[in-house]
CSV table of C-alpha atoms in Angstrom, one decimal:
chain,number,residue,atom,x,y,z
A,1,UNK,CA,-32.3,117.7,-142.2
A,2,UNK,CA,-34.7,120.5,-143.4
A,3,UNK,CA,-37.3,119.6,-146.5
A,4,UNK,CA,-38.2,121.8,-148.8
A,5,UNK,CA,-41.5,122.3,-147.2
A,6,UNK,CA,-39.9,123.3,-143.7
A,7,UNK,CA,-38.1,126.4,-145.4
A,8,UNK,CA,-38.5,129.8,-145.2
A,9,UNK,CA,-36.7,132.6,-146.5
A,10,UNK,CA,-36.2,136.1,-146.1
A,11,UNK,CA,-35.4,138.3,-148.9
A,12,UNK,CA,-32.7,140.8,-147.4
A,13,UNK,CA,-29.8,142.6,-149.3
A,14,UNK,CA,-26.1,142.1,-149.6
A,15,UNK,CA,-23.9,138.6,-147.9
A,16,UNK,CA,-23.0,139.6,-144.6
A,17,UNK,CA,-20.2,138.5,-142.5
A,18,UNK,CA,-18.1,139.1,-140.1
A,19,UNK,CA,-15.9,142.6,-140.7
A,20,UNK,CA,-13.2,141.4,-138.3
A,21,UNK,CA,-13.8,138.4,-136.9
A,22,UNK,CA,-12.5,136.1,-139.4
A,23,UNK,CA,-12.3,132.3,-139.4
A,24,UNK,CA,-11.3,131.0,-142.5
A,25,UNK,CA,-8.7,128.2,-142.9
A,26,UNK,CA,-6.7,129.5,-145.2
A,27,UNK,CA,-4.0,131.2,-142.6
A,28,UNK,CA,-1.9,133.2,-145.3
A,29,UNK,CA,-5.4,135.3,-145.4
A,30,UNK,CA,-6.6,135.2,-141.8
A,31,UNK,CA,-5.2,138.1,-141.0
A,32,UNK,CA,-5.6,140.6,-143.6
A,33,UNK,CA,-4.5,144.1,-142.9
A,34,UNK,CA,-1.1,145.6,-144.2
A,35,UNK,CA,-0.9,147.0,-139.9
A,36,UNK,CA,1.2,149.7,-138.6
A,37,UNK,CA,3.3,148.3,-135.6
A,38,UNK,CA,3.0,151.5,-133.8
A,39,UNK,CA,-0.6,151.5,-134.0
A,40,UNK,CA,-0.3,148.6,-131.6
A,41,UNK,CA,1.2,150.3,-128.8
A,42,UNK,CA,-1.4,153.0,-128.7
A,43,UNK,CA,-4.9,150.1,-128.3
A,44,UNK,CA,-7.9,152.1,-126.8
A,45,UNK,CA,-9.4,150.8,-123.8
A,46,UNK,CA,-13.2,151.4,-124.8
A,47,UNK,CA,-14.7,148.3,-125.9
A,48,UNK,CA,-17.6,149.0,-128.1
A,49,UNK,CA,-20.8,146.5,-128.1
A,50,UNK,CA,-23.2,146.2,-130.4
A,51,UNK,CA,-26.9,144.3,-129.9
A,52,UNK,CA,-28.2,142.6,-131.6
A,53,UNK,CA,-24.9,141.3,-133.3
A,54,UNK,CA,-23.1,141.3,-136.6
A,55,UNK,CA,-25.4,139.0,-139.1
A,56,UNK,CA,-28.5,138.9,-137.4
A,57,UNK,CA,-31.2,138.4,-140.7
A,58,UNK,CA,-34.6,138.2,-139.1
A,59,UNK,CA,-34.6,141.1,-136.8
A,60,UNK,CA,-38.2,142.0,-135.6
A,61,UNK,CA,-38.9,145.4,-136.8
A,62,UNK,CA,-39.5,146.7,-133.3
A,63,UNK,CA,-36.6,144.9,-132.0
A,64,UNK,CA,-34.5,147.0,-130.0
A,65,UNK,CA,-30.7,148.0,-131.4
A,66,UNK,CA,-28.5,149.2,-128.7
A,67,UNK,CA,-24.6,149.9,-128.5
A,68,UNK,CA,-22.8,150.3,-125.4
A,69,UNK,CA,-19.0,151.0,-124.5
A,70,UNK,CA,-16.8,149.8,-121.7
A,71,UNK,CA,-14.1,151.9,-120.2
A,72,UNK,CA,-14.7,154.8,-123.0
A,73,UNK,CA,-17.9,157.0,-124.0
A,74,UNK,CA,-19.4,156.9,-127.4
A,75,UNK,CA,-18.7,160.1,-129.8
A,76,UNK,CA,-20.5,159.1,-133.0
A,77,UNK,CA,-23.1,156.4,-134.1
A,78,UNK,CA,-25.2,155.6,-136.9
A,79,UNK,CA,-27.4,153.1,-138.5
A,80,UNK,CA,-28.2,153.6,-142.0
A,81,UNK,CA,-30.4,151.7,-144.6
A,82,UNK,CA,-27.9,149.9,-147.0
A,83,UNK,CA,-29.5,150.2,-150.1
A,84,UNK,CA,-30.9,153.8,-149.8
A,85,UNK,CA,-28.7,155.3,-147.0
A,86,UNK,CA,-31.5,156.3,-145.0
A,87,UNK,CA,-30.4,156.9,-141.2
A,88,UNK,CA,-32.3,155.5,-138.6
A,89,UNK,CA,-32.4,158.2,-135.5
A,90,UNK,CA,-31.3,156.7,-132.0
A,91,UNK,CA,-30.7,158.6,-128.6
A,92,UNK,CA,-27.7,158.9,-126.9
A,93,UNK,CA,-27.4,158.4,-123.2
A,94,UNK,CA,-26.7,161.6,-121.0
A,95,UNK,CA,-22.8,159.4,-119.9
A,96,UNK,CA,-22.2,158.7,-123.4
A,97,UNK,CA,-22.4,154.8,-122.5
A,98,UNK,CA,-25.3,153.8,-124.6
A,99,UNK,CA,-27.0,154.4,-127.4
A,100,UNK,CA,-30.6,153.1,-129.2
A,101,UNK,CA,-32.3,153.0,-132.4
A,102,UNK,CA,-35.8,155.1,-132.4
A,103,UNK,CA,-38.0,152.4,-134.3
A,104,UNK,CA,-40.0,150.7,-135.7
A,105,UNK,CA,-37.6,149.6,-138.5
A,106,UNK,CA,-38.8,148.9,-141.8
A,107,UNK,CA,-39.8,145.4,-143.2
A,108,UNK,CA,-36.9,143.4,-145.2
A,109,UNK,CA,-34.3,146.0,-144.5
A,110,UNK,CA,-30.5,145.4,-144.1
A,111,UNK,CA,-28.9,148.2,-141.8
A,112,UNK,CA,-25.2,148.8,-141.2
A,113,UNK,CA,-24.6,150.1,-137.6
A,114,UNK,CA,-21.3,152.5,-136.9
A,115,UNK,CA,-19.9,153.5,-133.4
A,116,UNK,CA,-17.1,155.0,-132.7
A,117,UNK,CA,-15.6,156.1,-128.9
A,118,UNK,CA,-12.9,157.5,-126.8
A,119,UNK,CA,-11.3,155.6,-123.5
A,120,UNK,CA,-10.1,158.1,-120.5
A,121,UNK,CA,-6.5,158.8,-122.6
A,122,UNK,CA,-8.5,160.0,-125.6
A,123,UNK,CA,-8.0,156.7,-127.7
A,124,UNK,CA,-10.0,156.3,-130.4
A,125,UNK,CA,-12.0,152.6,-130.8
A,126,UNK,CA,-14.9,151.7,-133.5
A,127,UNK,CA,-17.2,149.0,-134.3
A,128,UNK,CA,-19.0,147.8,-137.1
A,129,UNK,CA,-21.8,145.5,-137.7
A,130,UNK,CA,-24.5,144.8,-140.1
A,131,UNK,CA,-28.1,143.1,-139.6
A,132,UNK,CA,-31.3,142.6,-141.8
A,133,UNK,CA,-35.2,142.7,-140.6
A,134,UNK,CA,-37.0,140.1,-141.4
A,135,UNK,CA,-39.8,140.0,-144.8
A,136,UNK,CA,-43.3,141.8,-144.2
A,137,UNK,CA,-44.9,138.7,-143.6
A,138,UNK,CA,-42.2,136.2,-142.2
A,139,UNK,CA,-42.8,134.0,-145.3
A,140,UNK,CA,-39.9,132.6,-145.3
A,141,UNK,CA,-36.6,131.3,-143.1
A,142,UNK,CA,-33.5,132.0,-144.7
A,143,UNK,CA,-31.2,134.7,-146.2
A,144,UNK,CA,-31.4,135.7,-150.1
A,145,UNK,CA,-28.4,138.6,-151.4
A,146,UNK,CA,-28.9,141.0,-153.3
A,147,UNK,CA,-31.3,142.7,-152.2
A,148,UNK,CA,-34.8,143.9,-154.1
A,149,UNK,CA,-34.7,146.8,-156.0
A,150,UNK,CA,-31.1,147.3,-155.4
A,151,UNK,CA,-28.5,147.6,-158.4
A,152,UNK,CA,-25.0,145.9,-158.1
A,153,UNK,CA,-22.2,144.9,-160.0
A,154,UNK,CA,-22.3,142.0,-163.0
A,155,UNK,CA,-20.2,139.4,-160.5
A,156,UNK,CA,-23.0,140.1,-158.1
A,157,UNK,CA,-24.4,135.8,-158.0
A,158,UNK,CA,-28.0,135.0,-156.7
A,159,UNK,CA,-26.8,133.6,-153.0
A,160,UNK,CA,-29.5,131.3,-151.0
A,161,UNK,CA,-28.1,130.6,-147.3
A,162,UNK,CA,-31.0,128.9,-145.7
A,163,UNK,CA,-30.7,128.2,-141.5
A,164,UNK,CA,-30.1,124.3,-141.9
A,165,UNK,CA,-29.3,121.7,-144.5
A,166,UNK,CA,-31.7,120.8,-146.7
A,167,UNK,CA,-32.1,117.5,-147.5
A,168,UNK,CA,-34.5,117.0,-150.8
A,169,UNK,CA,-32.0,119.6,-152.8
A,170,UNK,CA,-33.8,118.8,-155.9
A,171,UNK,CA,-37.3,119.6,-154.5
A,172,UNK,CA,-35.8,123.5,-153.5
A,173,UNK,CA,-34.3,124.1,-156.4
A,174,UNK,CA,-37.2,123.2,-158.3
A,175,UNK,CA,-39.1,125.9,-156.5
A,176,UNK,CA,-36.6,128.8,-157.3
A,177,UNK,CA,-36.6,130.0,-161.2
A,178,UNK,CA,-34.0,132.8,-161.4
A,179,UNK,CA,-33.8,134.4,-165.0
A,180,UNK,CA,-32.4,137.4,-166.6
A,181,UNK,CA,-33.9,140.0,-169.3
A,182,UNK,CA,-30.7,139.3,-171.2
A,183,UNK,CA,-32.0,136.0,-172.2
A,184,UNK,CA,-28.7,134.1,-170.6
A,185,UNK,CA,-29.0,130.9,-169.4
A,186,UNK,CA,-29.0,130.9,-165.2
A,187,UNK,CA,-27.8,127.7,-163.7
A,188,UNK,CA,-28.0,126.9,-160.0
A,189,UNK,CA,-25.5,124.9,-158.1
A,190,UNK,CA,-25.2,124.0,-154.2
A,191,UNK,CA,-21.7,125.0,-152.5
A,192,UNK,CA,-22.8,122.9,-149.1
A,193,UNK,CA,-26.1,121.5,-148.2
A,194,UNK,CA,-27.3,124.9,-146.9
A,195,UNK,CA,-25.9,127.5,-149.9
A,196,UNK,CA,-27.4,127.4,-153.3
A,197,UNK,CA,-26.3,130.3,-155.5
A,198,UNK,CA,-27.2,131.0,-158.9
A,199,UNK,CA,-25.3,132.2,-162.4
A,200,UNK,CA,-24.9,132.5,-165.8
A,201,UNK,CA,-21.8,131.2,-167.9
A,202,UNK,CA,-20.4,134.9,-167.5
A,203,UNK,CA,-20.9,138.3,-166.0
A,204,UNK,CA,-24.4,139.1,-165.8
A,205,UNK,CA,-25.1,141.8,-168.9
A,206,UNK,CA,-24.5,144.8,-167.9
A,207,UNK,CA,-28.0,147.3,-167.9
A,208,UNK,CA,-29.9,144.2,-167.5
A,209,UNK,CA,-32.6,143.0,-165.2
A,210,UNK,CA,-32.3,139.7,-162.8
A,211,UNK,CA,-35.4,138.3,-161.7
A,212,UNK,CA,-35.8,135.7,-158.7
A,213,UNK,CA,-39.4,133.8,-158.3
A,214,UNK,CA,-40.0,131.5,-155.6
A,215,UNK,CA,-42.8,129.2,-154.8
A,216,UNK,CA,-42.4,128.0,-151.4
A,217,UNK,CA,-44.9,126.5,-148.7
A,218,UNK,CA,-47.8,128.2,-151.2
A,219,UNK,CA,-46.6,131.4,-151.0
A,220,UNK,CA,-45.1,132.9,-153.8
A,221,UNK,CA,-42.6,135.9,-154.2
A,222,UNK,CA,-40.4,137.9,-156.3
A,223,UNK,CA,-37.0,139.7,-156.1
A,224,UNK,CA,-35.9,141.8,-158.9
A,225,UNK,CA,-32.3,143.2,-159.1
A,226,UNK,CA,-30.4,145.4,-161.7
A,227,UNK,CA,-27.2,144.7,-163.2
A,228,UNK,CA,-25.5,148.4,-163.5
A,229,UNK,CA,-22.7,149.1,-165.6
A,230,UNK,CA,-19.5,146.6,-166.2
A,231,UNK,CA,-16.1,147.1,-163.5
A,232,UNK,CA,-13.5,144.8,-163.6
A,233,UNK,CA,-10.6,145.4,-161.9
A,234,UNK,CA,-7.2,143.6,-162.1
A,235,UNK,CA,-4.6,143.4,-159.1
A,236,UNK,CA,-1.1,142.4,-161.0
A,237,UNK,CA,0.5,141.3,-157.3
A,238,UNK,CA,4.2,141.2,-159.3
A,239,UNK,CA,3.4,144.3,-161.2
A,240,UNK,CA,1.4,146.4,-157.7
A,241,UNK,CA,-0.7,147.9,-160.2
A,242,UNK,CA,-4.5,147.6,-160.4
A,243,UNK,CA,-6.2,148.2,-163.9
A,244,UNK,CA,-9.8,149.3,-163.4
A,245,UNK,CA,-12.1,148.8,-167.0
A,246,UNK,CA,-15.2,150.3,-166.9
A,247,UNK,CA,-17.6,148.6,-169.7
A,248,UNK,CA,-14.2,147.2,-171.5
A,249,UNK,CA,-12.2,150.4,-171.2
A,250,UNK,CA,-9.2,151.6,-168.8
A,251,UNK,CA,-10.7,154.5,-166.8
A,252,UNK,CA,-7.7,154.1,-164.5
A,253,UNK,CA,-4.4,152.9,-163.4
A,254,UNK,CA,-3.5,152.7,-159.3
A,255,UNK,CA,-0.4,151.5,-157.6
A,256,UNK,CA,-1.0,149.1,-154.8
A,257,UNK,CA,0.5,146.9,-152.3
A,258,UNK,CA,-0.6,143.5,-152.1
A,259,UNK,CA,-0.1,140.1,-149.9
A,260,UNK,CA,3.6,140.1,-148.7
A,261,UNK,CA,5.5,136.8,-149.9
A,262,UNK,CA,4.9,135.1,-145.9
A,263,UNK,CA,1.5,136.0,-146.7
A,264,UNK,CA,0.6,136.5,-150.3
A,265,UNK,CA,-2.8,137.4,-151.8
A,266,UNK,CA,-5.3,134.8,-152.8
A,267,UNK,CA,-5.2,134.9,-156.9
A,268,UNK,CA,-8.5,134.3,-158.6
A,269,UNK,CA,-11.8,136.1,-159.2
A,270,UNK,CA,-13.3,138.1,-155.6
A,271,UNK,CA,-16.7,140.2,-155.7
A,272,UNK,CA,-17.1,142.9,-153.7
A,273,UNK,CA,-19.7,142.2,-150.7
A,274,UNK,CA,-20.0,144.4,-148.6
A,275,UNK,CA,-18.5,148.4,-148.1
A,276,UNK,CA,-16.9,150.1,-145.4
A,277,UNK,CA,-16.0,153.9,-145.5
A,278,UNK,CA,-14.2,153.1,-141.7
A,279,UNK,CA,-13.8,149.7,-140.4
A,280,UNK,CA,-12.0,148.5,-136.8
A,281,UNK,CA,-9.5,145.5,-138.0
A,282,UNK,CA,-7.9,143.8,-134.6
A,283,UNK,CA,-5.3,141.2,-134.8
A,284,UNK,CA,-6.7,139.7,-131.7
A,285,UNK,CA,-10.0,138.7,-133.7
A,286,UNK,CA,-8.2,136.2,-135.8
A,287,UNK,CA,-5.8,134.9,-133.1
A,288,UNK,CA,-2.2,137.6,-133.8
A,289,UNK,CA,-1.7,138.4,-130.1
A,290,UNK,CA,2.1,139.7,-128.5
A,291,UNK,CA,3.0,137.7,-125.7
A,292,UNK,CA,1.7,140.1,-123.2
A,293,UNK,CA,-1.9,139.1,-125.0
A,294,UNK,CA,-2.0,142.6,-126.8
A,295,UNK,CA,-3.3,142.1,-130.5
A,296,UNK,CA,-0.5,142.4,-132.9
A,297,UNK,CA,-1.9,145.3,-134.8
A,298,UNK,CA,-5.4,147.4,-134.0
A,299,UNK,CA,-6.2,149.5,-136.6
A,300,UNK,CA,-9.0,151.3,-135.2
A,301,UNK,CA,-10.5,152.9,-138.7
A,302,UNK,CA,-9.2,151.1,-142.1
A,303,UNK,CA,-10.3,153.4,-144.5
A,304,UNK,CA,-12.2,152.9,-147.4
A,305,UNK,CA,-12.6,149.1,-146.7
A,306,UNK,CA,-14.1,146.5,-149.1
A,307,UNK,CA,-14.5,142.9,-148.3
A,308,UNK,CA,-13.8,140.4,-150.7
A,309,UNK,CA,-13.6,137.0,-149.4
A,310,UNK,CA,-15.1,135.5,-146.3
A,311,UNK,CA,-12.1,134.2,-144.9
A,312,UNK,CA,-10.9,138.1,-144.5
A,313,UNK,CA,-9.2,139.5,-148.0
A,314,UNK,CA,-10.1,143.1,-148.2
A,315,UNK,CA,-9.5,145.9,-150.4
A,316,UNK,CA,-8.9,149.5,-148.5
A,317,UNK,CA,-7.3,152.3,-147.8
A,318,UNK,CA,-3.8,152.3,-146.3
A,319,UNK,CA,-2.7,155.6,-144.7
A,320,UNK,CA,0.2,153.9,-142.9
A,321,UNK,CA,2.2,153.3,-145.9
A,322,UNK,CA,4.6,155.8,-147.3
A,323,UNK,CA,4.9,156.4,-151.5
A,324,UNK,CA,7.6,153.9,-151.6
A,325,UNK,CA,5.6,151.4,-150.9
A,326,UNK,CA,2.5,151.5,-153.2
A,327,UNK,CA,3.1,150.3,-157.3
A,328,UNK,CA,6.7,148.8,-155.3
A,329,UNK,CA,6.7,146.4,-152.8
A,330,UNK,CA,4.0,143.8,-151.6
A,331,UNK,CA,4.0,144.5,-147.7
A,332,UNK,CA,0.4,143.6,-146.4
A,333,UNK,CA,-1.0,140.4,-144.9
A,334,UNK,CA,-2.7,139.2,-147.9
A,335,UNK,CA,-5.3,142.5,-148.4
A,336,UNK,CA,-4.8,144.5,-151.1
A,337,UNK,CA,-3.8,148.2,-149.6
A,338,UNK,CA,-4.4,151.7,-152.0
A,339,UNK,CA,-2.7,154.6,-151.2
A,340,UNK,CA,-5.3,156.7,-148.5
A,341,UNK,CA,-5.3,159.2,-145.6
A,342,UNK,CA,-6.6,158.7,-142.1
A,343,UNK,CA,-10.4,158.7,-141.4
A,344,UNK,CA,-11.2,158.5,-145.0
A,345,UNK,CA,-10.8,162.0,-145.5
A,346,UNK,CA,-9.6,162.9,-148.9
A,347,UNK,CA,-11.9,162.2,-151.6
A,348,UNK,CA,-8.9,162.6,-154.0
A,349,UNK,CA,-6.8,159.6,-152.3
A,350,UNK,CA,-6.8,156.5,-154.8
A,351,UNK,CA,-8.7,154.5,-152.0
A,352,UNK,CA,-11.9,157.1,-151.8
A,353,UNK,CA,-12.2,157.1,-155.9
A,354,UNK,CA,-12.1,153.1,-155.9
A,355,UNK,CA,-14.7,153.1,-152.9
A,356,UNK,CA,-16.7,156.2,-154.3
A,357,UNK,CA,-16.6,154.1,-157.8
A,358,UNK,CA,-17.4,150.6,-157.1
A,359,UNK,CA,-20.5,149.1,-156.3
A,360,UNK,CA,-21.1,145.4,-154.3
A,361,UNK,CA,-21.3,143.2,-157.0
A,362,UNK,CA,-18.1,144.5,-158.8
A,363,UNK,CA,-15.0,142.0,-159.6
A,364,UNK,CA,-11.7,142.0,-158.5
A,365,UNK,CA,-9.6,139.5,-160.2
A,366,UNK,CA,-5.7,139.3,-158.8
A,367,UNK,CA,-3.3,138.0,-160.7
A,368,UNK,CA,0.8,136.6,-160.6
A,369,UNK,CA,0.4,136.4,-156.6
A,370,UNK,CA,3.0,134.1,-155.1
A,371,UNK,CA,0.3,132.4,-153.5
A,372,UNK,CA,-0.6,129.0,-155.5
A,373,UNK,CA,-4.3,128.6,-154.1
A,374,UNK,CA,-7.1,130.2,-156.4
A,375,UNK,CA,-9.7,131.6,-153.9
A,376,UNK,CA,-12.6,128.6,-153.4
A,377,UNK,CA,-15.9,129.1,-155.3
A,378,UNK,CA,-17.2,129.3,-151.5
A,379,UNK,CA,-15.0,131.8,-150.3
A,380,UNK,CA,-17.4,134.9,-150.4
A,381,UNK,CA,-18.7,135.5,-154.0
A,382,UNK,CA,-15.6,133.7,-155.8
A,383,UNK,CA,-18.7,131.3,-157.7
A,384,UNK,CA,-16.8,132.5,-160.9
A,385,UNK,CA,-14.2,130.4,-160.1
A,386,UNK,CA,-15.3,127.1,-160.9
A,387,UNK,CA,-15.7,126.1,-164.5
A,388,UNK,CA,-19.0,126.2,-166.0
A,389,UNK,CA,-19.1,122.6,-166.9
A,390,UNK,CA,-18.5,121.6,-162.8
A,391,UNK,CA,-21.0,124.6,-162.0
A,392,UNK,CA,-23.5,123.2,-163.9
A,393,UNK,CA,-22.9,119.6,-162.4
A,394,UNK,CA,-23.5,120.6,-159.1
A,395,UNK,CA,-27.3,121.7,-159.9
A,396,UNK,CA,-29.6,119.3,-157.9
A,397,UNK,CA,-31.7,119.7,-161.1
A,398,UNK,CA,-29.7,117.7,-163.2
């Protein structure tokens, strides 16, 4: 077990997991995509890799990123700085089967790499992943979200995931004072012995300033975040609409289609974590194969993709739907699908003005799903699910 004096953390943006490779238990979720059947008969060959791999948090600055591609050439990669949308240069190789970075990086940086490539038949295949350098002076072991200077939605909690369990949880949290200009009380609380996030009794204020000061091993540092203007959105599964209230008030209605009743949509409060504008979502990655071991769906760019659990619950784009599905009939795997064309190109579709309007940090809140489990506290960013009275109970300070 880790003491507080053996920690270190690194102050990196946004939670990170896994785009398609979900685990969680919850198997109504797993799987997550509202998938086209015919979209499985049509599975590219090209196998995209990408180095180092999805979740990496203390890459060296001068680390090398590389993608490469099996049975395909790459078309199209990028690597672009989350928070500012900087993109990092790389070089392609002459056969199209490789591709690098041009460093050095820059210090405390989370990246999102996107590569997308062609097998011999002309099939299309992408891949997604998203990795953070390490702090300017490697002070610290660990992974803090969000990320400094960065502005985010008022669900957005104050996530800790340190690299073991700790063991005097006391002794860390007493070396982590989070506070907010708004004057609200900020209470921590421990979700397992290696994730500490941190709250108030509600939604951060919106315009206000969150400030994070840690004293650990001597060194001290500090991470200051903005809370930017109020979005709540509400998913009625029985209704299929979603009400989206910007600082209190309706800006818009959408129809949408959410977790069919075999596999219904969690219900409870989701923050957004992390955006996709294209994301690959394979059937195989969370176990649906056909019995000739093909994946049961491959859906090789989800548009307009938002992730809002851990365990796999998404909110995108849906191109393979037709109008009689979306504001009628609940058809997906337990995402919540918004009307959208193929590789995200309409910036009138319902899916690219929720994407183009929503930041990380926004709430989600589904409601009258058939499903009877409210998404865990753990589950992502779903802290706002556990009463304030048990939230405050599981603060190693009290």
């Amino acid at each position: 077990m880790a003491t507080a004096g053996a920690l270190a953390l690194t102050a990196l943006g946004g939670t990170s997991y896994a785009a398609t490779n979900d685990t969680g238990a919850h198997p109504e979720t797993r799987t997550q995509t509202q998938a086209p059947q015919t979209d499985a008969q049509d599975v590219s060959d090209a196998r995209i890799g990408i180095t180092p791999g999805q979740g990496v948090h203390s890459l060296g600055v001068n680390d090398p990123v590389n993608v490469t591609v099996s049975d395909g050439r790459l078309t199209k990669v990028t690597m672009t700085a989350v928070a500012t949308g900087t993109e990092v240069q790389g070089t392609l190789s002459a056969d199209g089967t490789s591709w690098k970075a041009n460093g050095p990086l820059k210090q405390a940086t989370r990246y999102q790499v996107a590569a997308e490539a062609v097998d011999a038949k002309g099939r299309a295949a992408t891949e997604n992943a998203t990795i953070s350098t390490a702090s300017p002076a490697n002070d610290f072991l660990g992974h803090l979200s969000p990320e400094n200077g960065s502005t985010v939605g008022v669900g957005m909690p104050v996530s800790f995931n340190f690299d073991k369990a700790i063991g005097d949880k006391a002794a860390m949290e007493s070396r982590i004072q989070v506070s907010t200009s708004s004057g609200e009380q900020v209470v921590g609380h421990w979700l397992n012995n290696s994730r500490l996030d941190f709250r108030p009794e509600h939604y951060w204020k919106p315009g206000s300033t969150v400030t994070v000061d840690m004293s650990l091993d001597g060194v001290q540092k500090t991470v200051t975040f903005k809370i930017g203007r109020s979005q709540i959105s509400t998913v009625d599964a029985k209704t299929k609409q979603m009400t989206v209230k910007r600082d209190g008030k309706t800006i818009k209605t959408i129809p949408i289609s959410s977790g069919s009743a075999e596999h219904p949509t969690y219900n409870g409060q989701m923050v957004i974590s992390e955006k996709y504008r294209k994301i690959h979502m394979n059937g195989a990655t969370v176990g649906l194969t056909e019995k000739d071991g093909k994946p049961s769906y491959d859906i090789k760019a989800v548009p307009h993709a938002m992730r809002l659990t851990a365990s796999g619950t998404f909110i995108h784009g849906n191109y393979w739907g037709g109008d009689s599905v979306f504001g009628k009939v609940n058809t997906s795997h337990g995402c919540v699908g918004l009307k959208d064309v193929r590789n995200a190109g309409n910036g009138k579709m319902p899916a690219a003005w929720f994407f183009d309007n929503s930041l990380t940090g926004d709430v989600v809140i589904v409601k009258n799903s058939a499903d009877k489990a409210t998404v865990a506290p753990d589950n992502g960013l779903s802290d706002w699910n556990m009463p304030w009275s048990q939230w405050v109970s599981g603060s190693a300070s009290n």
